[in-house]
Every structure is written in structure tokens, then in C-alpha cells.
mmCIF file of C-alpha atoms and ligand atoms in Angstrom:
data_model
loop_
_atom_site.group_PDB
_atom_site.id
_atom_site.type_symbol
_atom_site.label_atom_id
_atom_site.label_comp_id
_atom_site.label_asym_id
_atom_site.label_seq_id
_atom_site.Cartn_x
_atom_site.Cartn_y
_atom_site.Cartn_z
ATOM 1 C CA UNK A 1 9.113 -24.671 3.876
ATOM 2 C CA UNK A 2 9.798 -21.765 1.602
ATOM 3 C CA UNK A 3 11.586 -18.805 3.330
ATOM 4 C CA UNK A 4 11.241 -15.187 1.001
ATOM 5 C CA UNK A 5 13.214 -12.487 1.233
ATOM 6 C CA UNK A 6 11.774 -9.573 0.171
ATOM 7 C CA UNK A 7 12.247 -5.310 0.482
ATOM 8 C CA UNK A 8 9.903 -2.627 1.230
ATOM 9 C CA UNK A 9 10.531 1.026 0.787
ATOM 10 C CA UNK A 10 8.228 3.800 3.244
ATOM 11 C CA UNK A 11 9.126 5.835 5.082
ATOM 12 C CA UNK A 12 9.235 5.332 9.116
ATOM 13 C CA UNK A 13 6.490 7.354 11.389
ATOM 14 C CA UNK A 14 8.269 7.106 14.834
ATOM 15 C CA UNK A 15 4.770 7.620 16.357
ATOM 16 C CA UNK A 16 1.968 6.925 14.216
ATOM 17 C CA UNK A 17 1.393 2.859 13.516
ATOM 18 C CA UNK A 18 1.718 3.334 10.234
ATOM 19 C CA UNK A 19 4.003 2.349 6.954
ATOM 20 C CA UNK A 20 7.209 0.851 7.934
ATOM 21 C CA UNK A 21 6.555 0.289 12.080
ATOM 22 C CA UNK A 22 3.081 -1.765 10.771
ATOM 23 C CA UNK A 23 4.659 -3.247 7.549
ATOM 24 C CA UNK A 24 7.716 -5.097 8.952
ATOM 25 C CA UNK A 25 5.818 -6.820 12.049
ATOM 26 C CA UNK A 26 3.113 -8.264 9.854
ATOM 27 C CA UNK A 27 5.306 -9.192 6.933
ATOM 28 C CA UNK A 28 7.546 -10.780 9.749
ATOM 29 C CA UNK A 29 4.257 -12.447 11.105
ATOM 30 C CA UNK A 30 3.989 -13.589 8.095
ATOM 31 C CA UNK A 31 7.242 -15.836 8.170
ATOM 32 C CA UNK A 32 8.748 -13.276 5.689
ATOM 33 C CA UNK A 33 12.318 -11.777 6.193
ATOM 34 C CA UNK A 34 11.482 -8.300 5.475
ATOM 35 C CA UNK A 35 14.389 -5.732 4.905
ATOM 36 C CA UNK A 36 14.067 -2.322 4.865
ATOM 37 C CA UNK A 37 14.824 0.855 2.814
ATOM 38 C CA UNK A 38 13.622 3.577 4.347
ATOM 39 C CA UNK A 39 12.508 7.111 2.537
ATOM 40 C CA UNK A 40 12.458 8.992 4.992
ATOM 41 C CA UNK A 41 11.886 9.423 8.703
ATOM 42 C CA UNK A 42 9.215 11.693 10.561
ATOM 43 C CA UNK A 43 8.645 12.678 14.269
ATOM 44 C CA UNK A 44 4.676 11.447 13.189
ATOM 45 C CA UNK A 45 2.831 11.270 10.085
ATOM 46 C CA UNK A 46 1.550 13.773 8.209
ATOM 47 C CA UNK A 47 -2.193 13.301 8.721
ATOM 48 C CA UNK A 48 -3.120 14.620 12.266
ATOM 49 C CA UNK A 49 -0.554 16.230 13.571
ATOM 50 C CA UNK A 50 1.118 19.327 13.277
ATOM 51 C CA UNK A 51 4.416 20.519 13.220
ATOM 52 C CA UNK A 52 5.627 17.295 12.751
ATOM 53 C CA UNK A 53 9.524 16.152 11.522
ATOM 54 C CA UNK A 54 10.580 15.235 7.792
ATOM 55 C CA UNK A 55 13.923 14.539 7.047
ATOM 56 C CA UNK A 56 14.069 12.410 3.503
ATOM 57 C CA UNK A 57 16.971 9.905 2.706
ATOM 58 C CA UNK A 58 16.609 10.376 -0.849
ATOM 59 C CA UNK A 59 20.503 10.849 -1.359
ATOM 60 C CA UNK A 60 21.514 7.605 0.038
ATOM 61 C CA UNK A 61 19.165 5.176 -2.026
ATOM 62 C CA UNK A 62 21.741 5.680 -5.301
ATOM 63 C CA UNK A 63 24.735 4.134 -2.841
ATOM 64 C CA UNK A 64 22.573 2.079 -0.934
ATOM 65 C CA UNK A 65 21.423 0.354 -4.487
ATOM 66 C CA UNK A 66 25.029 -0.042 -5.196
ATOM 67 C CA UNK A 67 25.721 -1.383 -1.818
ATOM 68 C CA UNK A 68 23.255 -3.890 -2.644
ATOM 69 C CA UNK A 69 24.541 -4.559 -6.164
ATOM 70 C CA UNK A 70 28.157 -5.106 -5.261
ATOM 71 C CA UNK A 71 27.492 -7.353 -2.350
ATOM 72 C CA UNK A 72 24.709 -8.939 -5.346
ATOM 73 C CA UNK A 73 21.619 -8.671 -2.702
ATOM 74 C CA UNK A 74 18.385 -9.658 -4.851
ATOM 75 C CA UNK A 75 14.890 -9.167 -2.985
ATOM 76 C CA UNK A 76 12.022 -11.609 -4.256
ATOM 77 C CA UNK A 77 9.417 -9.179 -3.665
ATOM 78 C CA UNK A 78 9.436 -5.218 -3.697
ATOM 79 C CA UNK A 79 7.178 -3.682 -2.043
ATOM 80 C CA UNK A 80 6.821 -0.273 -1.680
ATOM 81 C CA UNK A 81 4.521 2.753 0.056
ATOM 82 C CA UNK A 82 4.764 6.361 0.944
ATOM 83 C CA UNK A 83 7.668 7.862 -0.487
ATOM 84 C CA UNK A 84 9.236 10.820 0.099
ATOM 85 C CA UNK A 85 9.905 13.020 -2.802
ATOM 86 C CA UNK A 86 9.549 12.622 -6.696
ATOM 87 C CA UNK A 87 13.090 12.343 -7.321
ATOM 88 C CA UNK A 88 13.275 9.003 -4.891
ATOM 89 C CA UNK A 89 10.088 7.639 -6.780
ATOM 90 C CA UNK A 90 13.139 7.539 -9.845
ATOM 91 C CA UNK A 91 15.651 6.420 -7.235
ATOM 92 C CA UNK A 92 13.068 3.582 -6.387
ATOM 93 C CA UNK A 93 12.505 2.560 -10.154
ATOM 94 C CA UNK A 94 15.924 2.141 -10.374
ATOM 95 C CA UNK A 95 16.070 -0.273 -7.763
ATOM 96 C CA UNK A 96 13.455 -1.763 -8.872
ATOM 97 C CA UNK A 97 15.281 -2.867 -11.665
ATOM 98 C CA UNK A 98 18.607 -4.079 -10.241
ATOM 99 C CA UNK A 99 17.634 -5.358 -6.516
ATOM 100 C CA UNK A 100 14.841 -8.045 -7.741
ATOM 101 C CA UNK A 101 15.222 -11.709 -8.287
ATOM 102 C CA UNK A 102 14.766 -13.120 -12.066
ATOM 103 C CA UNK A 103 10.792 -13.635 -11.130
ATOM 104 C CA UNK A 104 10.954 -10.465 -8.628
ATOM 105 C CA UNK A 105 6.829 -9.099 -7.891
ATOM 106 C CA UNK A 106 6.634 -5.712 -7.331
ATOM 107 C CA UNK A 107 3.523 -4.648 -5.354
ATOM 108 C CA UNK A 108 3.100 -0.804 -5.519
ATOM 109 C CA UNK A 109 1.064 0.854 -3.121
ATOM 110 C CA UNK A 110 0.751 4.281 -4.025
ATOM 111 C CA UNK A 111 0.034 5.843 -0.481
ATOM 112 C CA UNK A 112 -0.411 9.512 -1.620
ATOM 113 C CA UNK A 113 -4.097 10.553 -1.042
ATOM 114 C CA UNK A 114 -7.444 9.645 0.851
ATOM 115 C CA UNK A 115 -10.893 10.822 0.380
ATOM 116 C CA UNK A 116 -10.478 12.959 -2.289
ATOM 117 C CA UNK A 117 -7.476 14.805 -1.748
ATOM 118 C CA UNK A 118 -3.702 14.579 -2.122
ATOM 119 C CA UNK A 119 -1.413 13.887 1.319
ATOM 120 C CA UNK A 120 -0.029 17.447 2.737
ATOM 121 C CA UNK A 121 3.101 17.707 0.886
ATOM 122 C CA UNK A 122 2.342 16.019 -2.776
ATOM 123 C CA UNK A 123 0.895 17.633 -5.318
ATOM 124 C CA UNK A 124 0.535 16.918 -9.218
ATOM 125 C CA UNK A 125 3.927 16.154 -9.974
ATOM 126 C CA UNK A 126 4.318 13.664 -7.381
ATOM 127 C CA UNK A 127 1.176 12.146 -8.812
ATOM 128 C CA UNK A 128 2.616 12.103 -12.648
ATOM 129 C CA UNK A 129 5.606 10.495 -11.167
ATOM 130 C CA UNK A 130 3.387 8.111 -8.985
ATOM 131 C CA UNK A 131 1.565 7.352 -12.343
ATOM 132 C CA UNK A 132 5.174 6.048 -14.189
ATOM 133 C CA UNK A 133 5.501 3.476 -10.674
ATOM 134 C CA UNK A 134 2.042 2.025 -10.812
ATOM 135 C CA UNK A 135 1.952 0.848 -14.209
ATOM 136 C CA UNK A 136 4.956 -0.496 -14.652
ATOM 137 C CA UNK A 137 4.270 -2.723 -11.048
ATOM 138 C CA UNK A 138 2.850 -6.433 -11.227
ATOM 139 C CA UNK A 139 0.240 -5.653 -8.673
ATOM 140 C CA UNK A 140 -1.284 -2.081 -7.154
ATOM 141 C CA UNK A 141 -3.379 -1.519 -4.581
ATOM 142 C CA UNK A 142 -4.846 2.063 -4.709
ATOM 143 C CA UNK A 143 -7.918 3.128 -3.041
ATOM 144 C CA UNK A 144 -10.443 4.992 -5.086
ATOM 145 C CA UNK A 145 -8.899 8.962 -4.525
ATOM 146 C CA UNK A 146 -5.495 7.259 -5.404
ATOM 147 C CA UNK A 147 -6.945 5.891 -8.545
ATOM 148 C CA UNK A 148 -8.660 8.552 -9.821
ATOM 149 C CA UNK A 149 -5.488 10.646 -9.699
ATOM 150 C CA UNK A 150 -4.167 7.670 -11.241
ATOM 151 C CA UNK A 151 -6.381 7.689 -14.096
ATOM 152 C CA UNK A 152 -6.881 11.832 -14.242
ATOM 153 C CA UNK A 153 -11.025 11.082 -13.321
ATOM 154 C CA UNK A 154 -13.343 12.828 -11.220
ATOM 155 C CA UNK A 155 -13.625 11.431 -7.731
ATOM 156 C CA UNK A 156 -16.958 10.907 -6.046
ATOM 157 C CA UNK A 157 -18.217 9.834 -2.552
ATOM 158 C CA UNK A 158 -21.140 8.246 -4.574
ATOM 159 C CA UNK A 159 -21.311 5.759 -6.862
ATOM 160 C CA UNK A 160 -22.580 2.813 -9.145
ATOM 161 C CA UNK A 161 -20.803 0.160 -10.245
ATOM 162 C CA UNK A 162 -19.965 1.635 -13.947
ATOM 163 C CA UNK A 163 -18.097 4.393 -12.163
ATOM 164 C CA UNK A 164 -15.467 1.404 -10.976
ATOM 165 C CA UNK A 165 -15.654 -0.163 -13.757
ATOM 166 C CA UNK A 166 -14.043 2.671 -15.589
ATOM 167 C CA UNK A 167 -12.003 3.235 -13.132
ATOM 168 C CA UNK A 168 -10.752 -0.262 -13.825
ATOM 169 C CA UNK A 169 -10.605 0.203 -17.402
ATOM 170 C CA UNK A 170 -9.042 3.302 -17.332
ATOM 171 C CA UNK A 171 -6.248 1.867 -14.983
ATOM 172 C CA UNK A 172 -5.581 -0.831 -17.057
ATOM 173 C CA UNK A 173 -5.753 0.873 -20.287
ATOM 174 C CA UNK A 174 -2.674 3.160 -18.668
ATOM 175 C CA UNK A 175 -1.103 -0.152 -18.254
ATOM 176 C CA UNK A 176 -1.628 -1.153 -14.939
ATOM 177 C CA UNK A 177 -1.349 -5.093 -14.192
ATOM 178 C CA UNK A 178 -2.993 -7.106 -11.439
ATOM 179 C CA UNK A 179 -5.434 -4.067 -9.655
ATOM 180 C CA UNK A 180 -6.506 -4.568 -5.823
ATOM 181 C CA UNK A 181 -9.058 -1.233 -5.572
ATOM 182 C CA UNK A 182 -10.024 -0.780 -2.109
ATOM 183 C CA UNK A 183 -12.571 0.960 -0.530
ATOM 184 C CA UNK A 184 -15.273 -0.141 -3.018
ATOM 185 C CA UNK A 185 -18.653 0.371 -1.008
ATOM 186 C CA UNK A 186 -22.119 -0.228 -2.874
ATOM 187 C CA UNK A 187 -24.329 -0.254 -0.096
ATOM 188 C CA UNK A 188 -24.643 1.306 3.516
ATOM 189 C CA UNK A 189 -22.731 -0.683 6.343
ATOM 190 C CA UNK A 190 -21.067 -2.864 3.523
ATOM 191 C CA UNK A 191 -17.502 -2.140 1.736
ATOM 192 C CA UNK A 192 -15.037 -4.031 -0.263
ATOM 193 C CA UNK A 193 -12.365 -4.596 -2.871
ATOM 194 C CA UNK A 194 -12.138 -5.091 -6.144
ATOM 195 C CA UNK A 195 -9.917 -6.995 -7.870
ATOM 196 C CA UNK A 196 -8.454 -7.172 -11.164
ATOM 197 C CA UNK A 197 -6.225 -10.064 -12.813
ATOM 198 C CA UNK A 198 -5.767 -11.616 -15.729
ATOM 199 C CA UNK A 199 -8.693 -10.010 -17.645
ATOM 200 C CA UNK A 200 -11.195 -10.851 -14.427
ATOM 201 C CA UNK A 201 -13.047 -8.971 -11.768
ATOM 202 C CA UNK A 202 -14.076 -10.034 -8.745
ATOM 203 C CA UNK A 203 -15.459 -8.263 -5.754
ATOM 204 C CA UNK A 204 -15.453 -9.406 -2.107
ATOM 205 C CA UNK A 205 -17.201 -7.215 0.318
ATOM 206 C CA UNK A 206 -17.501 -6.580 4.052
ATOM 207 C CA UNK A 207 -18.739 -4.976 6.746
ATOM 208 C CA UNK A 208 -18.231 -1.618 7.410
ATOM 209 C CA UNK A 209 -16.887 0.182 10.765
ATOM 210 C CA UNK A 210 -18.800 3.453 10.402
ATOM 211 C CA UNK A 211 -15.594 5.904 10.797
ATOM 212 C CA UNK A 212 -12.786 5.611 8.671
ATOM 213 C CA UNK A 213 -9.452 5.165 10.668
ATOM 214 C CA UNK A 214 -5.747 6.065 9.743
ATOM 215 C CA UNK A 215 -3.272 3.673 8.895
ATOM 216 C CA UNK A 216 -5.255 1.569 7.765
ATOM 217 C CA UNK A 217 -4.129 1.250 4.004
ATOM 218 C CA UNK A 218 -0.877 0.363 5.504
ATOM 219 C CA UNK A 219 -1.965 -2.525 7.279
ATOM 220 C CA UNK A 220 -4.261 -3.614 4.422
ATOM 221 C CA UNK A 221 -0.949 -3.619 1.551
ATOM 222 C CA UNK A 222 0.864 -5.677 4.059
ATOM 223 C CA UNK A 223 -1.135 -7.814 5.081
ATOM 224 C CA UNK A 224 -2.213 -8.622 1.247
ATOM 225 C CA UNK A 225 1.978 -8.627 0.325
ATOM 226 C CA UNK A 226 2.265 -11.507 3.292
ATOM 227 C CA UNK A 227 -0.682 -13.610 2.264
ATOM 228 C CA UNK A 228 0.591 -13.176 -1.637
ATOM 229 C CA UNK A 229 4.072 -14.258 -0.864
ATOM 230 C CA UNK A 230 2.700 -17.247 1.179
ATOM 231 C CA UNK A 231 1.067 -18.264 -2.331
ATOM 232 C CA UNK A 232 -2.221 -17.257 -1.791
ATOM 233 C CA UNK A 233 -4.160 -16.470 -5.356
ATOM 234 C CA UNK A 234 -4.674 -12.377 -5.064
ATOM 235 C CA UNK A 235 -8.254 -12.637 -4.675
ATOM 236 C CA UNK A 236 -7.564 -14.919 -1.317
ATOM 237 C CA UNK A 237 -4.858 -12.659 -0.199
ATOM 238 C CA UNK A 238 -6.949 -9.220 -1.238
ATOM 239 C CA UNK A 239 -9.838 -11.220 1.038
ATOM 240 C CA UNK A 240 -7.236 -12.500 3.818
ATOM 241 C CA UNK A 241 -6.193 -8.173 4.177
ATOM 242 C CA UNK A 242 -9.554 -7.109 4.551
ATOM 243 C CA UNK A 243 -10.972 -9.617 7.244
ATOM 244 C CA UNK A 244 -7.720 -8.715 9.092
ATOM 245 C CA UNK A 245 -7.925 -5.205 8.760
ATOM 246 C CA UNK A 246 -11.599 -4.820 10.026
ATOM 247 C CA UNK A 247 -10.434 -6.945 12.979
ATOM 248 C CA UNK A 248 -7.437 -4.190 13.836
ATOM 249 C CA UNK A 249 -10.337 -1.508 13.095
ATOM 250 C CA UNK A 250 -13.096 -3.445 15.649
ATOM 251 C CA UNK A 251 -10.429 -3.899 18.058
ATOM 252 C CA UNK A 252 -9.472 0.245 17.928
ATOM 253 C CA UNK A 253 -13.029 1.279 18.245
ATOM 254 C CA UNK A 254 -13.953 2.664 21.356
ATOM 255 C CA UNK A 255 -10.816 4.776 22.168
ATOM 256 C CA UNK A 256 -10.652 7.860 21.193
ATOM 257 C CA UNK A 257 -7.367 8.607 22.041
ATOM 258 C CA UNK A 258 -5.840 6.042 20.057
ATOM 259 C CA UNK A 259 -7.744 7.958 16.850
ATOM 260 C CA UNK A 260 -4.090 7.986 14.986
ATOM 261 C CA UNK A 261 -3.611 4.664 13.420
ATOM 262 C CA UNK A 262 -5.305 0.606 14.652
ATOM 263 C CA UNK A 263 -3.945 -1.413 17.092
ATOM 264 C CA UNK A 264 -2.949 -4.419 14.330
ATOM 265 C CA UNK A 265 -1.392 -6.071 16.806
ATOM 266 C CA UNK A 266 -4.155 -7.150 18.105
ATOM 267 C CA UNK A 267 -4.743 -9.621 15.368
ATOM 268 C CA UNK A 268 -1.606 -10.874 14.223
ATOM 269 C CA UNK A 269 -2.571 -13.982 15.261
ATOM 270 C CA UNK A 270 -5.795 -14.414 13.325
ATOM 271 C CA UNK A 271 -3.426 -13.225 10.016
ATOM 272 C CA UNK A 272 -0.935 -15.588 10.970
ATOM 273 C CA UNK A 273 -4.311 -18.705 11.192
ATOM 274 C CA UNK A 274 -5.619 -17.273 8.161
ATOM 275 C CA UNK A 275 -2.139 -17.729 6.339
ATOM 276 C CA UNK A 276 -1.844 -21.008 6.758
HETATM 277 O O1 PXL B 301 -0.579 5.831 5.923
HETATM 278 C C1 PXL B 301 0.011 6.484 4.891
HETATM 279 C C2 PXL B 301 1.077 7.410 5.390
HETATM 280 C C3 PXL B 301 2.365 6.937 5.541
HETATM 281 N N1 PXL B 301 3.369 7.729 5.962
HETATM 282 C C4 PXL B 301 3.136 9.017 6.256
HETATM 283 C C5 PXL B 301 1.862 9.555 6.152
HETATM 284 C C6 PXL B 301 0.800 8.733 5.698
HETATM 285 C C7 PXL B 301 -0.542 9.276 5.547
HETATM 286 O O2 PXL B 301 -0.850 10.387 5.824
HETATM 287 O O3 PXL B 301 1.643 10.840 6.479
HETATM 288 C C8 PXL B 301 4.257 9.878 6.702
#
């Protein structure tokens, strides 16, 4: 049985269900020893609350890289999310480059904006240095605000299938790899992603939960990273992540108080079945 080793950089969200406290148990549900390097830690995440905690580790990822390099730790995957300042974006480039395996994947997630607007606390620079991450990653997995900041293009809550399309082509004229574009929706009740590899698009689309819950970009990235690394083609793991993920959102609906991330624990099981 092959047993990966792989890294993801986010930050932690002590209260939240979000980046590192949702990426670790499903990567680990996946059968995939997941180590950590995280960019910062808050009280809560920034999209809700107020008044919330930030306290970035940005000046330990130079020695923690060296750490790594010294002791000759090399990660078969790197996967990374929200991070916590444009100087660690660098930091995380750099590691990048020394922590992988010869045949290292990285899978970028950009994790900086949502329906048409930036994340409190990034702004254009952030996004410029965002931009330098993404296309030199084997796989990203923006949603359609994160592209467009990607790709300097208008975003709009509307659209036909050409406006993707150039989305696509813009993000892989920039130099952008394998594409997994989420939050593609053509029709009423319906979403989807699209995909991009090797010169080919596909689509795969599913139902959608009417309101649009936190979190859940987070779950989607790592559930797609576990299904990837268990040798799934990226189409299979971009359609394993989204059946998943609409299970975690069905099985949130209907409590209101729990309006700050989904309950993906819920389904670990059914990722787990569909992984195998
Ligand atoms: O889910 C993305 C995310 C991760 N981490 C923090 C966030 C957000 C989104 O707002 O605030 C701290």
C-alpha cells in the first residue's frame, strides 16, 4: 500500500472549521501523513467575526525550512492555503523549492477572496504576490473571484460559458498548469467545476445548496489533495471533492448557529468509500 507524506501550509482558526483544523483530519482520512507548517494562528477566522486574534509565524518558516533541510525532510506533496502575509508567500516559494521530493506536486489554493471581493486584510499586493505562487504550482484550485484577481478580469455573478472560458485561457496563458475552477454555475439549483489539464476541459456539475456556507473551499482543496494523492485522475478527484463537500453542506443545513464553517465530519466516511 503506498503511504505519502506530504506538507500543507494555512494558517490555524482555533474556532472556525476551517484551513488547517479541516485540512489535516481529511488528509489523515485519507491515509495521508499530513505535517504541518502553520502561517499563522487566529482566535477565529476572519470572515464573521470581529475582533478576532492574528499573530503570523512568518519569521520562523526561514529556520523551520532549514530545520527541515538539515535533518533532509522532503514532503511528496505541498499543499498550501491561506497565508498570512506577502513576505511568507516568498518564505513559502522557497520551501517550495527545497522541502519537495524529486516528483514533489504542489497544489496551490489561493484562499484570498470570495464573491467578488478580497479577504479583510489582503489587498493588491498580496494578490500580485498570490499571482507569482499560482503559476508556478502543478495544480490550482481558485474559485471564480480568486481567478479573476488572478487574471486582472472583471468579476460577475452572471455568466455564459465564454466568460470561463477566458477565464481559463487567461489563467493559463499567465502560466498556470492543471486548473480546478470552482464554483462554475450555468443554471439555477445546479453548480460545478471546471477543470483544466493537459490542454482539456471538462466540467462536472452538481446540485446546489441555495446559501453559500464558509469553509467550504477548505474542505473542497483537501478533499481534492487526498483523492489526488490516492491516484485518482484530477477530474475524479475534482468530482470525489465536490460530492463530499455538498454532503458536509446538506448535513450543516438547518442550524443556524453553526452558520461559521460545515460539519465535514459528518462525511468522512463517504470520502474515505469514495477513495477507495
Ligand atoms: O476559508 C478560508 C480562510 C482561512 N483562514 C482564515 C480565513 C479564511 C476565510 O475568510 O479568514 C483565517
Amino acid at each position: 500500500m503506498s503511504y505519502k507524506r506530504i506538507l500543507t501550509i494555512q494558517d490555524i482558526s482555533c474556532v472556525g472549521q476551517c484551513s488547517l483544523t479541516v485540512a489535516l483530519p481529511i488528509l489523515s482520512s485519507c491515509g495521508i501523513e499530513t505535517c504541518i507548517l502553520p502561517s499563522a494562528v487566529l482566535s477565529t477566522h476572519t470572515a464573521g467575526f470581529s475582533g478576532f486574534t492574528f499573530r503570523v509565524l512568518t519569521d520562523d518558516m526561514p529556520f523551520i525550512e532549514k530545520h527541515w533541510q538539515k535533518e533532509n525532510i522532503k514532503f511528496e506533496a505541498i499543499y498550501t492555503g491561506y497565508l498570512g502575509s506577502v513576505k511568507q508567500i516568498g518564505y513559502v516559494k522557497s520551501i517550495m523549492e527545497t522541502a519537495g521530493t524529486d516528483n514533489m506536486v504542489s497544489i496551490v489554493d489561493p484562499a484570498m477572496a470570495d464573491n467578488g471581493k478580497l479577504y479583510p486584510l489582503f489587498n493588491d499586493e498580496y494578490v500580485q504576490a498570490m499571482k507569482k505562487l499560482c503559476f508556478g504550482a502543478d495544480i490550482i484550485l481558485p474559485n471564480i473571484t480568486e481567478a479573476c484577481f488572478l487574471t486582472d478580469y472583471e468579476y460577475k455573478e452572471t455568466y455564459t460559458k465564454d466568460y470561463i472560458d477566458e477565464i481559463l485561457r487567461r489563467l493559463v496563458n499567465s502560466g498556470a498548469k492543471t486548473v480546478i475552477l470552482t464554483g462554475v454555475s450555468y443554471r439555477e439549483g445546479k453548480t460545478g467545476v471546471v477543470v483544466y489539464e493537459n490542454g482539456n476541459y471538462s466540467y462536472y456539475e452538481h446540485r446546489k445548496i441555495a446559501k453559500g456556507c464558509h469553509g467550504t473551499g477548505d474542505v473542497y482543496a483537501s478533499a481534492f489533495t487526498g483523492a489526488y494523492l490516492n491516484g485518482k485522475s484530477a477530474y475524479d478527484a475534482a468530482k470525489i471533492a465536490a460530492d463530499y463537500t455538498v454532503a458536509c453542506i446538506e448535513n450543516t443545513q438547518g442550524d443556524p448557529d453553526h452558520w461559521y464553517g460545515v460539519k465535514f465530519e459528518t462525511a468522512l466516511n463517504m470520502l474515505g468509500d469514495m477513495i477507495k
